[in-house]
Amino acid sequence: MASLMELKEIFRSADAVCFDVDSTVIREEGIDELAKFCGVGDAVAEMTRRAMGGTVTFKAALTARLGLIRPSYEQVQKLISDNPPQLTPGIRELVSRLHQRGVQVFLVSGGFQSIVEHVALQLNIPTTNVFANRLKFYFNGEKYAGFDETQPTAESGGKGRVITHLKEQFHFKKVVMIGDGATDMEACPPGDCFIGFGGNVVRKQVKEKAKWYITHFDELLKELEER
């Protein structure tokens, strides 16, 4: 097991950094915001809490939550335009600094592609560096038709599979995963370093088990200045 000092060195010398999105890069949980927008907020928020705590499989929780929400394409687009995701303080500066150092930045999310791509554009992250779940709609674009279950992020362990894919494709030596939830922590290994993030919400299991736990992205910016 790597020590905190060793984890910090891995972060400073990483080829790639993968960020979770909901409650990490952005302040809210995208699926909860969509549920509120569609009038089923409370029921879905409770399901999200159980999923993030690691007590049910991610895919089962996602299927159940979307079954309640059943968002149309228009509702998803209207959510993005009327209530755009709020970036977490410090994330813009951190991503910019990583880019300056030549580090590849990826968004690896159990959230929805359309919302995550909107976030990526704000951070100058290419949409090809986005791994998220894709909602499906019937041919007229109106009604919800499920989600693409072939995406790795649609199930538990999927974020680890994304990191394995990135290492194979780009030959990265050191990949860091940063996030607030159990699915992020489970991605290391194959990720080389996990940094737990509690700046928006504290997940008890993650705070207790993560060797490196932060509450503000300034802490990571300072680490980069050390070198």
Coordinates of C-alpha atoms in Angstrom, one line a residue:
M1 CA 0.0 0.0 0.0
A2 CA 1.4 3.4 -1.0
S3 CA 1.9 6.0 1.7
L4 CA 0.4 9.5 1.5
M5 CA 3.8 10.8 0.4
E6 CA 4.0 8.3 -2.4
L7 CA 0.5 9.1 -3.5
K8 CA 1.4 12.8 -3.7
E9 CA 4.4 12.0 -5.8
I10 CA 2.3 9.9 -8.2
F11 CA -0.1 12.8 -8.5
R12 CA 2.7 15.3 -9.2
S13 CA 4.2 13.0 -11.9
A14 CA 0.9 11.6 -13.4
D15 CA 0.4 11.2 -17.2
A16 CA -3.4 11.5 -16.8
V17 CA -5.9 12.6 -14.2
C18 CA -9.5 11.3 -14.3
F19 CA -12.2 13.2 -12.5
D20 CA -15.6 12.1 -11.4
V21 CA -18.1 14.8 -12.3
D22 CA -21.2 14.8 -10.0
S23 CA -20.4 16.3 -6.6
T24 CA -16.7 16.5 -7.6
V25 CA -16.2 18.7 -10.7
I26 CA -19.7 20.1 -10.3
R27 CA -21.4 20.9 -7.1
E28 CA -24.6 18.9 -7.7
E29 CA -25.6 15.3 -8.6
G30 CA -26.8 15.5 -12.2
I31 CA -29.3 12.7 -11.9
D32 CA -30.8 14.3 -8.8
E33 CA -31.1 17.7 -10.6
L34 CA -32.8 16.0 -13.5
A35 CA -35.2 14.2 -11.1
K36 CA -36.1 17.5 -9.4
F37 CA -36.7 19.0 -12.8
C38 CA -39.0 16.1 -13.7
G39 CA -40.9 16.2 -10.3
V40 CA -39.5 13.0 -8.6
G41 CA -36.6 14.6 -6.7
D42 CA -37.0 13.1 -3.2
A43 CA -37.4 9.5 -4.2
V44 CA -34.4 9.6 -6.6
A45 CA -32.1 11.5 -4.1
E46 CA -32.6 8.6 -1.6
M47 CA -31.6 6.1 -4.2
T48 CA -28.5 8.1 -5.1
R49 CA -27.4 8.1 -1.4
R50 CA -27.7 4.3 -1.3
A51 CA -25.8 3.9 -4.6
M52 CA -23.0 6.3 -3.6
G53 CA -22.6 4.5 -0.3
G54 CA -21.9 1.3 -2.2
T55 CA -24.8 -0.7 -0.7
V56 CA -26.4 -1.5 -4.1
T57 CA -24.9 -2.0 -7.5
F58 CA -24.5 1.1 -9.6
K59 CA -26.4 -0.4 -12.6
A60 CA -29.3 -1.5 -10.4
A61 CA -29.5 2.0 -8.9
L62 CA -29.2 3.7 -12.2
T63 CA -31.9 1.6 -13.8
A64 CA -34.3 2.2 -10.9
R65 CA -33.7 5.9 -10.8
L66 CA -34.1 6.4 -14.5
G67 CA -37.2 4.2 -14.4
L68 CA -38.7 6.8 -12.0
I69 CA -37.5 9.9 -13.9
R70 CA -38.2 8.8 -17.5
P71 CA -36.8 12.1 -18.9
S72 CA -37.5 13.2 -22.4
Y73 CA -34.8 14.5 -24.7
E74 CA -36.4 18.0 -24.4
Q75 CA -36.3 17.9 -20.6
V76 CA -32.6 17.0 -20.5
Q77 CA -31.8 19.9 -22.9
K78 CA -34.0 22.3 -21.0
L79 CA -32.3 21.3 -17.7
I80 CA -28.9 22.2 -19.2
S81 CA -30.1 25.5 -20.5
D82 CA -32.2 26.6 -17.5
N83 CA -30.1 25.1 -14.7
P84 CA -26.5 24.6 -16.0
P85 CA -24.2 22.6 -13.8
Q86 CA -22.3 24.7 -11.3
L87 CA -18.5 24.1 -11.3
T88 CA -16.9 23.4 -8.0
P89 CA -14.6 26.3 -6.9
G90 CA -11.0 25.7 -7.9
I91 CA -11.6 23.1 -10.6
R92 CA -11.2 25.4 -13.5
E93 CA -7.7 26.5 -12.2
L94 CA -6.7 22.9 -11.4
V95 CA -7.6 21.6 -14.9
S96 CA -5.9 24.5 -16.5
R97 CA -2.7 23.9 -14.5
L98 CA -2.8 20.2 -15.4
H99 CA -3.2 21.1 -19.1
Q100 CA -0.2 23.5 -18.8
R101 CA 1.9 20.6 -17.5
G102 CA 0.9 18.4 -20.4
V103 CA -1.3 16.1 -18.3
Q104 CA -4.3 14.5 -20.0
V105 CA -7.5 15.2 -18.2
F106 CA -10.6 12.9 -18.5
L107 CA -14.1 13.1 -17.1
V108 CA -15.2 9.6 -16.0
S109 CA -18.8 9.8 -14.8
G110 CA -21.8 7.7 -14.0
G111 CA -23.8 10.7 -15.1
F112 CA -25.1 11.6 -18.5
Q113 CA -23.1 12.3 -21.6
S114 CA -25.0 15.4 -22.6
I115 CA -24.5 17.1 -19.2
V116 CA -20.9 15.9 -18.8
E117 CA -20.0 17.2 -22.3
H118 CA -21.4 20.6 -21.3
V119 CA -19.1 20.6 -18.3
A120 CA -16.1 19.4 -20.4
L121 CA -16.5 22.4 -22.8
Q122 CA -16.4 24.8 -19.9
L123 CA -13.1 23.3 -18.8
N124 CA -11.5 23.1 -22.3
I125 CA -11.5 19.3 -22.0
P126 CA -12.1 17.6 -25.4
T127 CA -15.4 15.7 -25.6
T128 CA -13.3 12.7 -26.7
N129 CA -12.0 12.6 -23.1
V130 CA -15.5 12.1 -21.7
F131 CA -16.7 8.7 -20.5
A132 CA -20.3 8.8 -19.3
N133 CA -23.7 7.2 -19.7
R134 CA -25.8 7.7 -22.8
L135 CA -29.6 8.1 -22.5
K136 CA -31.7 6.6 -25.2
F137 CA -34.8 8.1 -26.7
Y138 CA -37.4 6.8 -29.1
F139 CA -37.0 7.9 -32.8
N140 CA -39.1 11.1 -32.4
G141 CA -36.7 12.2 -29.6
E142 CA -39.6 12.7 -27.2
K143 CA -39.8 9.8 -24.9
Y144 CA -37.2 8.1 -22.7
A145 CA -36.2 4.7 -24.1
G146 CA -33.6 3.5 -21.5
F147 CA -29.9 4.0 -21.4
D148 CA -26.9 2.4 -23.2
E149 CA -26.1 -0.6 -21.0
T150 CA -22.9 -1.3 -23.0
Q151 CA -21.1 1.8 -21.6
P152 CA -18.5 0.8 -19.0
T153 CA -19.7 3.6 -16.7
A154 CA -23.2 2.0 -16.5
E155 CA -22.1 -0.6 -13.9
S156 CA -20.0 -1.0 -10.8
G157 CA -16.4 -1.4 -11.6
G158 CA -16.8 0.5 -14.9
K159 CA -14.5 3.4 -14.0
G160 CA -11.7 0.9 -13.4
R161 CA -12.4 -0.5 -16.9
V162 CA -12.1 3.0 -18.4
I163 CA -8.7 3.5 -16.7
T164 CA -7.5 0.1 -18.0
H165 CA -8.7 1.1 -21.5
L166 CA -6.8 4.5 -21.2
K167 CA -3.6 2.8 -20.1
E168 CA -3.8 0.3 -23.0
Q169 CA -4.7 3.0 -25.6
F170 CA -2.3 5.8 -24.5
H171 CA 0.3 3.8 -22.6
F172 CA -0.1 6.0 -19.5
K173 CA 2.2 5.0 -16.7
K174 CA 0.5 6.8 -13.9
V175 CA -3.3 7.5 -13.8
V176 CA -4.9 9.3 -10.9
M177 CA -8.7 9.1 -10.1
I178 CA -10.3 11.9 -8.1
G179 CA -13.9 11.6 -6.8
D180 CA -16.4 11.6 -4.0
G181 CA -17.9 8.2 -4.3
A182 CA -17.4 4.4 -3.8
T183 CA -17.2 3.8 -7.6
D184 CA -14.3 6.3 -7.8
M185 CA -12.4 4.6 -5.0
E186 CA -12.9 1.2 -6.6
A187 CA -11.1 2.3 -9.7
C188 CA -7.8 2.1 -8.0
P189 CA -6.3 -0.3 -9.0
P190 CA -6.1 -0.2 -11.9
G191 CA -5.7 3.5 -11.2
D192 CA -2.4 4.3 -9.5
C193 CA -3.7 6.8 -7.0
F194 CA -7.1 7.7 -5.6
I195 CA -7.8 11.1 -4.1
G196 CA -11.1 11.3 -2.2
F197 CA -13.0 14.6 -2.6
G198 CA -15.3 16.0 0.1
G199 CA -15.8 19.6 -1.0
N200 CA -19.4 19.2 -1.9
V201 CA -20.6 16.1 -0.1
V202 CA -18.9 13.8 2.4
R203 CA -19.4 10.1 1.8
K204 CA -18.5 8.4 5.1
Q205 CA -17.1 5.2 3.6
V206 CA -14.8 7.2 1.2
K207 CA -13.6 9.6 3.9
E208 CA -12.7 6.7 6.2
K209 CA -11.0 4.5 3.6
A210 CA -9.2 7.0 1.4
K211 CA -5.5 7.5 2.3
W212 CA -5.6 11.0 0.7
Y213 CA -8.8 13.0 1.3
I214 CA -9.2 16.6 0.4
T215 CA -12.0 19.2 0.7
H216 CA -10.8 21.9 -1.8
F217 CA -9.0 21.7 -5.1
D218 CA -6.6 24.4 -3.9
E219 CA -4.9 21.6 -2.0
L220 CA -4.0 19.9 -5.2
L221 CA -2.9 23.1 -6.9
K222 CA -0.5 23.6 -4.0
E223 CA 0.9 20.1 -4.5
L224 CA 1.6 20.9 -8.2
E225 CA 3.5 24.1 -7.1
E226 CA 5.8 21.9 -5.0
R227 CA 7.5 20.7 -8.1

